[in-house]
Coordinates of N, CA, C and O and ligand atoms in Angstrom, one line a residue:
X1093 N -7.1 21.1 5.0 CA -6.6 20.1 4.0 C -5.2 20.5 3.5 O -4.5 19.6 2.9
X1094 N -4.7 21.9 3.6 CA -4.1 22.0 3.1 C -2.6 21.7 3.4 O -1.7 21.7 2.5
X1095 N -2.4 21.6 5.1 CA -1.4 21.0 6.1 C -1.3 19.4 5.6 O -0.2 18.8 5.5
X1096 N -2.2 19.0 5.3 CA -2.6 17.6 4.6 C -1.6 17.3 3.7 O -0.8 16.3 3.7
X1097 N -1.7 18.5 2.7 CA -1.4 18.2 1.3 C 0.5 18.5 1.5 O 1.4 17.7 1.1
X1098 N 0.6 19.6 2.2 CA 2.1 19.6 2.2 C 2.7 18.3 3.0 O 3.8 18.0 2.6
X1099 N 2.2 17.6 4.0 CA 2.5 16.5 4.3 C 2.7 15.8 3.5 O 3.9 15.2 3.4
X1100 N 1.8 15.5 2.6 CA 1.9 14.5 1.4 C 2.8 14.4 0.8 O 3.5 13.4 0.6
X1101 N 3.1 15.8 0.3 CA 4.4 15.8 -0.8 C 5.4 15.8 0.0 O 6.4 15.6 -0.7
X1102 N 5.7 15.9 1.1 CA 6.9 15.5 1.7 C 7.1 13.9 2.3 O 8.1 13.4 2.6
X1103 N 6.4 13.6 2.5 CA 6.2 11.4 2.6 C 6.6 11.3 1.3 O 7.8 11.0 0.9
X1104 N 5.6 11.7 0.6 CA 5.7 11.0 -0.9 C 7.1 10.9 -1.6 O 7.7 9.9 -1.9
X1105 N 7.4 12.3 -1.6 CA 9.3 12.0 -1.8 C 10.0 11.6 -1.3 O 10.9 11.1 -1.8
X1106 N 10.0 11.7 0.5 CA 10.8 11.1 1.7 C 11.1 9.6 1.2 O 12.2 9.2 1.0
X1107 N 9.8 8.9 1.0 CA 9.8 7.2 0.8 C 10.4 7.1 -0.7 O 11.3 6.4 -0.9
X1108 N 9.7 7.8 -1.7 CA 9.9 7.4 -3.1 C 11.5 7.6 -3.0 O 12.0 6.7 -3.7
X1109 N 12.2 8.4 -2.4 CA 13.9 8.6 -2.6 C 14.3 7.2 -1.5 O 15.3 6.5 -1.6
X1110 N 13.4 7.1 -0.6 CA 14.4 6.0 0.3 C 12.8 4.9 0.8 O 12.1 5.0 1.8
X1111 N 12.8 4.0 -0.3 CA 11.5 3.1 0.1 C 11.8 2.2 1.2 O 12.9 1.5 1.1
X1112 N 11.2 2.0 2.1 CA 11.4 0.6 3.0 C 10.9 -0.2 2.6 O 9.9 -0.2 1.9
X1113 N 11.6 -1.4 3.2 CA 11.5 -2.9 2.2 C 11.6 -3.0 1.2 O 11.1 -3.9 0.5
X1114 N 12.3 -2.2 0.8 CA 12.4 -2.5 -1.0 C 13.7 -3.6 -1.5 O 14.8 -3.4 -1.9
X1115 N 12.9 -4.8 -1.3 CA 13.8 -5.4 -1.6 C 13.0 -7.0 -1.8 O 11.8 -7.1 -1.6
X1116 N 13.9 -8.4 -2.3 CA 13.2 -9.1 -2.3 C 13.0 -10.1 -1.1 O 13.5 -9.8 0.0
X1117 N 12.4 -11.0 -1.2 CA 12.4 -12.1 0.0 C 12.0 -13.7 -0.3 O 10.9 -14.4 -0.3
X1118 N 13.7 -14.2 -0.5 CA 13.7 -15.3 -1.2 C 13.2 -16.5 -1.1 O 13.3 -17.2 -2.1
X1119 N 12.7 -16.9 0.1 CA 11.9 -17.7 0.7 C 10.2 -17.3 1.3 O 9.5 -17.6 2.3
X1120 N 10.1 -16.5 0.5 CA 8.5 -15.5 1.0 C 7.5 -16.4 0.7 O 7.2 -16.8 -0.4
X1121 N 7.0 -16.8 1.8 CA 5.7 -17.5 1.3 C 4.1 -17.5 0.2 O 3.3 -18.2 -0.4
X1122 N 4.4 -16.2 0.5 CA 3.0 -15.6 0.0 C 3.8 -14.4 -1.1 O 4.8 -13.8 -0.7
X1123 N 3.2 -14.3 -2.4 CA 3.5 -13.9 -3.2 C 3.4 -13.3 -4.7 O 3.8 -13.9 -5.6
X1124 N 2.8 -12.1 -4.9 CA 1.9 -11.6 -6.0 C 2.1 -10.7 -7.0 O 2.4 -9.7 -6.3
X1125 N 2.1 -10.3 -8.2 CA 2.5 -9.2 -9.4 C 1.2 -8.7 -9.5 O 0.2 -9.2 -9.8
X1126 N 1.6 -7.3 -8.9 CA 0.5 -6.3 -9.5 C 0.8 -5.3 -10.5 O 1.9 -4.9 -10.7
X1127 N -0.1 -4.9 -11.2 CA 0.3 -4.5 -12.6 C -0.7 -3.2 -12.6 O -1.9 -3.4 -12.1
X1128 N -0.3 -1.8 -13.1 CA -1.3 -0.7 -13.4 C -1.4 -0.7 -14.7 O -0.5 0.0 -15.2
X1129 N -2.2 -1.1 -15.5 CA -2.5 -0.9 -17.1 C -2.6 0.4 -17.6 O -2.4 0.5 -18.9
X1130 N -2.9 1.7 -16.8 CA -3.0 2.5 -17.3 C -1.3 3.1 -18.0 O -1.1 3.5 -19.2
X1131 N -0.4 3.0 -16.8 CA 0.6 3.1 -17.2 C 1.6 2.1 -17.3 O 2.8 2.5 -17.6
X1132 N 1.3 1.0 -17.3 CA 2.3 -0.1 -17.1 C 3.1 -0.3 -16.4 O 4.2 -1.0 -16.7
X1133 N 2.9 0.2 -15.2 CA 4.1 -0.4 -14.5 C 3.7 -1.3 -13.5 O 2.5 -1.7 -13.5
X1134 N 4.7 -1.8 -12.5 CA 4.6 -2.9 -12.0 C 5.3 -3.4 -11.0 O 6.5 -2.9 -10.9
X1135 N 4.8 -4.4 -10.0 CA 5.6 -4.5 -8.2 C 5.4 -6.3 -8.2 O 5.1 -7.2 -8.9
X1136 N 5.8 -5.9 -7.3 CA 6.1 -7.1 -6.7 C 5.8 -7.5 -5.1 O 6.7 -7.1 -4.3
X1137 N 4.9 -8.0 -4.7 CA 5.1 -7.7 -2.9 C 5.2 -9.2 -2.3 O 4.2 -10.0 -2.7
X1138 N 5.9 -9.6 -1.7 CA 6.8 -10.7 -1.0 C 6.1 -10.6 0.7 O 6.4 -9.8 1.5
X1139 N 5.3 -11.4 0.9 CA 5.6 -12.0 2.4 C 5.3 -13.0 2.6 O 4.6 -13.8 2.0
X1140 N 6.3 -12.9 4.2 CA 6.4 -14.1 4.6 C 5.4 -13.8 6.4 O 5.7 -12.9 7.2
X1141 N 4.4 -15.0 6.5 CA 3.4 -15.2 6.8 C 3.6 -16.2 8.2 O 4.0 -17.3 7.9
X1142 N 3.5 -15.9 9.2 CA 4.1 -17.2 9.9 C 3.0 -17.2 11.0 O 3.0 -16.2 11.7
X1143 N 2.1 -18.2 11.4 CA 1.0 -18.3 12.5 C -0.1 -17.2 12.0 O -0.7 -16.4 12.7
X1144 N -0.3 -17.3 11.0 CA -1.5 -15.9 10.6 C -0.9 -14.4 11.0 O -1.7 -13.5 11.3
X1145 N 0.3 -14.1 11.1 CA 1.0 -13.1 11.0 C 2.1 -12.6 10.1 O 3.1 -13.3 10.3
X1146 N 2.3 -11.8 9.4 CA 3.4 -11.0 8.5 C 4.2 -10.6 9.4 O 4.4 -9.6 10.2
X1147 N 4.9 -12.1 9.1 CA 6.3 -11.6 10.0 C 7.6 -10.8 9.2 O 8.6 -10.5 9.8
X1148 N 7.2 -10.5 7.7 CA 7.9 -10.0 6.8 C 7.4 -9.6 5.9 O 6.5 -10.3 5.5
X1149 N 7.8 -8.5 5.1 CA 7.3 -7.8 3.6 C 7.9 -6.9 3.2 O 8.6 -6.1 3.8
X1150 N 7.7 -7.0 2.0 CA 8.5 -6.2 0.9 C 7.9 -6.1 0.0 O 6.9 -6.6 -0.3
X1151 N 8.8 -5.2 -0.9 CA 8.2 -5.0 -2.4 C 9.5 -4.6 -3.4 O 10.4 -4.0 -2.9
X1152 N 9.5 -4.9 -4.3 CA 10.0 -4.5 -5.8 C 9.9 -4.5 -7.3 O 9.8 -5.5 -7.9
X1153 N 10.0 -3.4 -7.8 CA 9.2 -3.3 -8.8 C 9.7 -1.9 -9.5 O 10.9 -1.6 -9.3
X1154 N 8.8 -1.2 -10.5 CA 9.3 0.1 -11.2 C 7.6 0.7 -10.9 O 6.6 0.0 -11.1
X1155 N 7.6 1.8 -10.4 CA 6.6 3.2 -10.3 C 6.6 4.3 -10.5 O 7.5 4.6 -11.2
X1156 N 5.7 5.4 -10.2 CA 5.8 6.4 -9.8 C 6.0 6.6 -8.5 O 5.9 5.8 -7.6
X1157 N 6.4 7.9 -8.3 CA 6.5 8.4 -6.8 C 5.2 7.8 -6.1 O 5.4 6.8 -5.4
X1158 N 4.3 8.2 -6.3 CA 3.2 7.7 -5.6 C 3.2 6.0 -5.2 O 3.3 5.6 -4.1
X1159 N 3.2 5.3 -6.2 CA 2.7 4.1 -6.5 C 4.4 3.3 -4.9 O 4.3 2.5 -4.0
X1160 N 5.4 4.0 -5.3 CA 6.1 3.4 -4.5 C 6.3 3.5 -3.1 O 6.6 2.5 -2.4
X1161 N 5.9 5.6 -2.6 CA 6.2 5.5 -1.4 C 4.8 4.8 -0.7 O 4.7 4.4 0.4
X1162 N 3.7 4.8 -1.7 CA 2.4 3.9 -1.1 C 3.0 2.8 -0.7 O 2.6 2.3 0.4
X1163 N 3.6 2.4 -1.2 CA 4.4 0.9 -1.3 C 5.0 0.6 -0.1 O 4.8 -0.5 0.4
X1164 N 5.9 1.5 0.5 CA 6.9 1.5 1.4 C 6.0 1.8 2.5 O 6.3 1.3 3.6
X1165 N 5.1 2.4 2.4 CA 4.3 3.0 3.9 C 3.4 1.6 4.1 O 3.0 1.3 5.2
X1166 N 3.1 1.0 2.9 CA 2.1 -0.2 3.5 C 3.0 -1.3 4.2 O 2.7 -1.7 5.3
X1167 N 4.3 -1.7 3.4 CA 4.9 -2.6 4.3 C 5.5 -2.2 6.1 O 5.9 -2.9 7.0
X1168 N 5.2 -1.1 5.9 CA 5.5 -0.4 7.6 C 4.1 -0.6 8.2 O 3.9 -0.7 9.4
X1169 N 3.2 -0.7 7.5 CA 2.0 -0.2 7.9 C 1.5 -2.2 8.4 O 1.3 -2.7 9.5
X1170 N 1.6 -2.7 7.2 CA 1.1 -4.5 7.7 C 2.2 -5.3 8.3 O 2.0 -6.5 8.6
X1171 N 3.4 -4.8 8.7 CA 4.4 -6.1 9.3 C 3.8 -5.8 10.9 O 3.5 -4.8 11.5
X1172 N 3.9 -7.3 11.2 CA 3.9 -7.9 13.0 C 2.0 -7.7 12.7 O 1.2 -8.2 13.5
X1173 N 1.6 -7.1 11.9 CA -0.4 -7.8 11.9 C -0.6 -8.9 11.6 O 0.2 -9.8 11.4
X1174 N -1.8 -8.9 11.6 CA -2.4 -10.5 11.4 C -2.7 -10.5 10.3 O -2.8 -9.4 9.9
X1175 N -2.9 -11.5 9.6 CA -3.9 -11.2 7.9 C -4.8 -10.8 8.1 O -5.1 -10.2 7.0
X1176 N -5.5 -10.6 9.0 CA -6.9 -9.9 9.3 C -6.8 -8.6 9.2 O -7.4 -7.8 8.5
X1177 N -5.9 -8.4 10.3 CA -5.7 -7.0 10.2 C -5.4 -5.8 8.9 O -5.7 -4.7 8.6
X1178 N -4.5 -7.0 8.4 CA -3.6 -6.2 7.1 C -4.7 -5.8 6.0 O -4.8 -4.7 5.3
X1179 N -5.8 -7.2 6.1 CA -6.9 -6.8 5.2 C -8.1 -6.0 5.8 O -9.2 -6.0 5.2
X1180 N -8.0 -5.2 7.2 CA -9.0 -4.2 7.1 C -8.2 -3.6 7.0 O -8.7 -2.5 7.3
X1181 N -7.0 -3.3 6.6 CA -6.5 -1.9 6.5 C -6.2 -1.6 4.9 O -5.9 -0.5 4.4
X1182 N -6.4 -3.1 4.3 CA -6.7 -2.6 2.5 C -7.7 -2.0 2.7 O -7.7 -0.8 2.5
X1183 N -9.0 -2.7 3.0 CA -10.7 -2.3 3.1 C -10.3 -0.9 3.0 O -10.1 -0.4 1.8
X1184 N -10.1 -0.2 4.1 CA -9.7 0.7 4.7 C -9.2 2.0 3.7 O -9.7 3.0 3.3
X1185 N -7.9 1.3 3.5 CA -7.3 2.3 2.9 C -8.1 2.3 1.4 O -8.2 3.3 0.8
X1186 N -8.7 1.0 0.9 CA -9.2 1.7 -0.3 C -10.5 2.1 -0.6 O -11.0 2.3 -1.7
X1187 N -11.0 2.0 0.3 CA -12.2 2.8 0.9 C -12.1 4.3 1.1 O -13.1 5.0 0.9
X1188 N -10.7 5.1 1.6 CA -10.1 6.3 1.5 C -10.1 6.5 0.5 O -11.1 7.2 0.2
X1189 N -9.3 6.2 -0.5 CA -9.1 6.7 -1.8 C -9.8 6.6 -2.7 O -9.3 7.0 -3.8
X1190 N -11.1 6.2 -2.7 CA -11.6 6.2 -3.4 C -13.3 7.4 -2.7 O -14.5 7.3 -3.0
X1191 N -12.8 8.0 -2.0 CA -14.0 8.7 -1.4 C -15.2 8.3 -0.5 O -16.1 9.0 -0.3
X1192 N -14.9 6.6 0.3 CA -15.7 6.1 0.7 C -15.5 6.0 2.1 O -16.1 5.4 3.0
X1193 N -14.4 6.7 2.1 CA -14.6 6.7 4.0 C -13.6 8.1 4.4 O -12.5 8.4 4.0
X1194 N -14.3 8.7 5.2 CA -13.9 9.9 5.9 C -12.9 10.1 6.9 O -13.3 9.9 8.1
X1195 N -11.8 10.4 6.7 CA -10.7 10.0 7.6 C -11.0 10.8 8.8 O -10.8 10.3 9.8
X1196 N -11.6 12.2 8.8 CA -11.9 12.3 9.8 C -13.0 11.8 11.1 O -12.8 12.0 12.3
X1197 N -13.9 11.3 10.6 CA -15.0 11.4 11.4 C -15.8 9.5 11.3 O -16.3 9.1 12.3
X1198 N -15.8 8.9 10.2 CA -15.6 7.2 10.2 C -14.2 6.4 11.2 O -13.0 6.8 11.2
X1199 N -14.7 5.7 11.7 CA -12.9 5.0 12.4 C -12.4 3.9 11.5 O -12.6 2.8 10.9
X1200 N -11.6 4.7 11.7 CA -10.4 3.3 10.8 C -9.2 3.3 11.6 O -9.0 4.0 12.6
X1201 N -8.4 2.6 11.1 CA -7.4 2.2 11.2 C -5.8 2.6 11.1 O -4.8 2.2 11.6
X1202 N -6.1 3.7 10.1 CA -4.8 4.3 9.0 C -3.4 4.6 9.8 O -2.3 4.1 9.9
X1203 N -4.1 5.7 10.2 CA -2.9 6.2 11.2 C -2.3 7.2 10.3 O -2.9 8.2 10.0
X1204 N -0.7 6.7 9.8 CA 0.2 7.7 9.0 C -0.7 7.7 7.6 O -0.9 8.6 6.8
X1205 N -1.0 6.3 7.7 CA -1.7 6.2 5.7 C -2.7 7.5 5.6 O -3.0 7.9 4.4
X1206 N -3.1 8.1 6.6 CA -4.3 9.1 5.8 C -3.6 10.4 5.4 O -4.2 11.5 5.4
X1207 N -2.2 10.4 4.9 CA -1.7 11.4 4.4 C -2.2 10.8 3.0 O -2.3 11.8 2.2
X1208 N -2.6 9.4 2.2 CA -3.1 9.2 1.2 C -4.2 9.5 0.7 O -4.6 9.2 -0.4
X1209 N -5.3 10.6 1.8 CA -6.5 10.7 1.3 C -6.7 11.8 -0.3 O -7.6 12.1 -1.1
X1210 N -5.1 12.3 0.1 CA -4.3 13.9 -0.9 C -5.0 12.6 -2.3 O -6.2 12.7 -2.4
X1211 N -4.6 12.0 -2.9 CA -4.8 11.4 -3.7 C -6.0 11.4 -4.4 O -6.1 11.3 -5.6
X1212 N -7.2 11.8 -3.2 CA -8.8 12.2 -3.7 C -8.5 13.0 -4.9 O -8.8 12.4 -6.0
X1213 N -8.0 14.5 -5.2 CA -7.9 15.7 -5.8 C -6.9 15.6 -6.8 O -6.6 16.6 -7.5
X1214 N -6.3 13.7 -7.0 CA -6.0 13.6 -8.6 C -6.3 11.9 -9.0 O -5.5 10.9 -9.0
X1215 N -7.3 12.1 -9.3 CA -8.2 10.8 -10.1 C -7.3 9.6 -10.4 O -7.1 8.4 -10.0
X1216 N -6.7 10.5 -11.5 CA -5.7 9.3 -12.3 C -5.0 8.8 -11.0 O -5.1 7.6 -10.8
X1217 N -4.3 9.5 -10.0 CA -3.2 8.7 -9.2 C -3.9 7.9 -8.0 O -3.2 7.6 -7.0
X1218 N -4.8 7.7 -8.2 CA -5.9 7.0 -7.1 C -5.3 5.4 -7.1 O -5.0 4.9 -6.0
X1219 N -5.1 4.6 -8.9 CA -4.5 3.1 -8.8 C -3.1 3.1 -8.7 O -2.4 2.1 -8.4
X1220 N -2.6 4.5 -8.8 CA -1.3 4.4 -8.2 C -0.6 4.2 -7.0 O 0.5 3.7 -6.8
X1221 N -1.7 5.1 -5.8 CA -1.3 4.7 -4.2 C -2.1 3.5 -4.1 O -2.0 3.2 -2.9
X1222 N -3.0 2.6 -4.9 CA -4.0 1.3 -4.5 C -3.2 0.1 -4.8 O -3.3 -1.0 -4.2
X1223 N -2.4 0.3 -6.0 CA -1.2 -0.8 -6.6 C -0.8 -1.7 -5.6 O -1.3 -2.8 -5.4
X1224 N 0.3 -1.2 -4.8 CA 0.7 -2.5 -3.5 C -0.3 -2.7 -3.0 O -0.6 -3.9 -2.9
X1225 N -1.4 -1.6 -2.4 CA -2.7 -2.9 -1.8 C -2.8 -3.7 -2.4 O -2.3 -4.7 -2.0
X1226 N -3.5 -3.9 -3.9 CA -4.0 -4.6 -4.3 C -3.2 -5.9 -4.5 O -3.5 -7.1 -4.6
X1227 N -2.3 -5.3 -4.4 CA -1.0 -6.8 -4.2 C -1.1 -7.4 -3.1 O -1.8 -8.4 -2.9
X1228 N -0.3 -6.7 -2.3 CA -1.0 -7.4 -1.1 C -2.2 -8.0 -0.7 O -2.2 -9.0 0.0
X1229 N -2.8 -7.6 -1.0 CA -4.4 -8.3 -1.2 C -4.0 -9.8 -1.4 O -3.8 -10.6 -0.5
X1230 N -3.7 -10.2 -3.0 CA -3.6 -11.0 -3.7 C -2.9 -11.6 -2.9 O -3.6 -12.4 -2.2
X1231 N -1.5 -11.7 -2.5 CA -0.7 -12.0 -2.5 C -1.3 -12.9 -1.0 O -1.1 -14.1 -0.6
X1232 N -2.0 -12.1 -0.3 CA -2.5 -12.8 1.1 C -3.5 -13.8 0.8 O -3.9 -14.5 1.7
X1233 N -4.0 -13.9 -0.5 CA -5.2 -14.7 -0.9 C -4.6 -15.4 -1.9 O -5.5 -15.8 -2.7
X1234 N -3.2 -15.9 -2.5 CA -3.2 -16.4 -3.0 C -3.0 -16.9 -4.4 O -2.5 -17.8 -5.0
X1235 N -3.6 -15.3 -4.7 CA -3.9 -14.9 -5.9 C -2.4 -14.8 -6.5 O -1.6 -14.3 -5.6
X1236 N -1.9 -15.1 -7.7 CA -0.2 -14.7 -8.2 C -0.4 -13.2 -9.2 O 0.6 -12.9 -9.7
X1237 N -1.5 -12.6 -9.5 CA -1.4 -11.6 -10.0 C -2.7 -10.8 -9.7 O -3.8 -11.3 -9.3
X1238 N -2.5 -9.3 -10.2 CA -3.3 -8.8 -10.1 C -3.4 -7.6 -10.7 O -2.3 -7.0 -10.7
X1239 N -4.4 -6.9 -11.1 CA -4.1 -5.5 -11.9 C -5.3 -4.5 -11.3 O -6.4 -4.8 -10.8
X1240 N -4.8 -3.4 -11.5 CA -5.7 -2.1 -10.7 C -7.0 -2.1 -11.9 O -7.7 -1.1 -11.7
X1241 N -7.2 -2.5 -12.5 CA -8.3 -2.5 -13.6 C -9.5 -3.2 -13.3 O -10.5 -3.2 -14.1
Ligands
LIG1812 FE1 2.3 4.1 -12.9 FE2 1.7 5.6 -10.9 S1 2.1 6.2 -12.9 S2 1.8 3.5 -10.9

């Protein structure tokens, strides 16, 4: 785990200093505000949806390190999927972080994301790498807001 963990902290800063997609998308079809009440902060995640595919995404907003490079790795992680896809890999991913699925030995999907399982071994920052999911979620359903609570 512990190859794990130094991974982590080096994504984590890699993205949080240089996020991808971080930006808006002025014609985005789909579109949602997620909000962490614990600490107040807050995103934004923009896409644009074309044939049941994310043919684009982004995000912007104010975080923590965590909360953003999660941010940056999911929009790498759902463009060119299908909605389907994008939403087993919320399942997925928040099924990880929350202790409910075993990155080693359950199958999923993750790939680079299971450098987020590090997240287990600090509670509080659990709604901070789940924040853009949960946007994204919304945002694929519709939903215009949403909060980690
Ligand atoms: Fe606010 Fe992490 S401290 S999202």
């Amino acid at each position: 785990m512990s190859e794990l963990n130094d991974l982590y902290q080096e994504v984590i800063l890699e993205h949080n200093k240089n996020p991808r997609n971080f930006r808006e998308i002025a014609d985005a079809n789909h579109q949602a505000d997620g909000h962490n009440p614990l600490c107040g902060d807050a995103l934004r995640v923009y896409i644009d949806l074309e044939d049941g595919k994310v043919k684009d995404v982004a995000f912007k907003g104010s975080g923590c390190a965590i909360s953003k490079a999660s941010a940056s790795m999911m929009t790498q992680a759902v463009k060119g999927k299908s909605k389907e896809e994008a939403e087993v890999l919320f399942e997925e991913f928040q099924k990880m972080v929350t202790g409910n699925l075993d990155i080693e030995t359950d199958e999923n999907h993750l790939g680079k994301l299971k450098i987020f399982a590090g997240v287990l071994e600090f509670p509080a920052r659990v709604k901070c790498a789940s924040l853009s999911w949960h946007t994204l979620h919304a945002a694929l359903n519709e939903e215009e807001t949403v909060s980690t609570e």
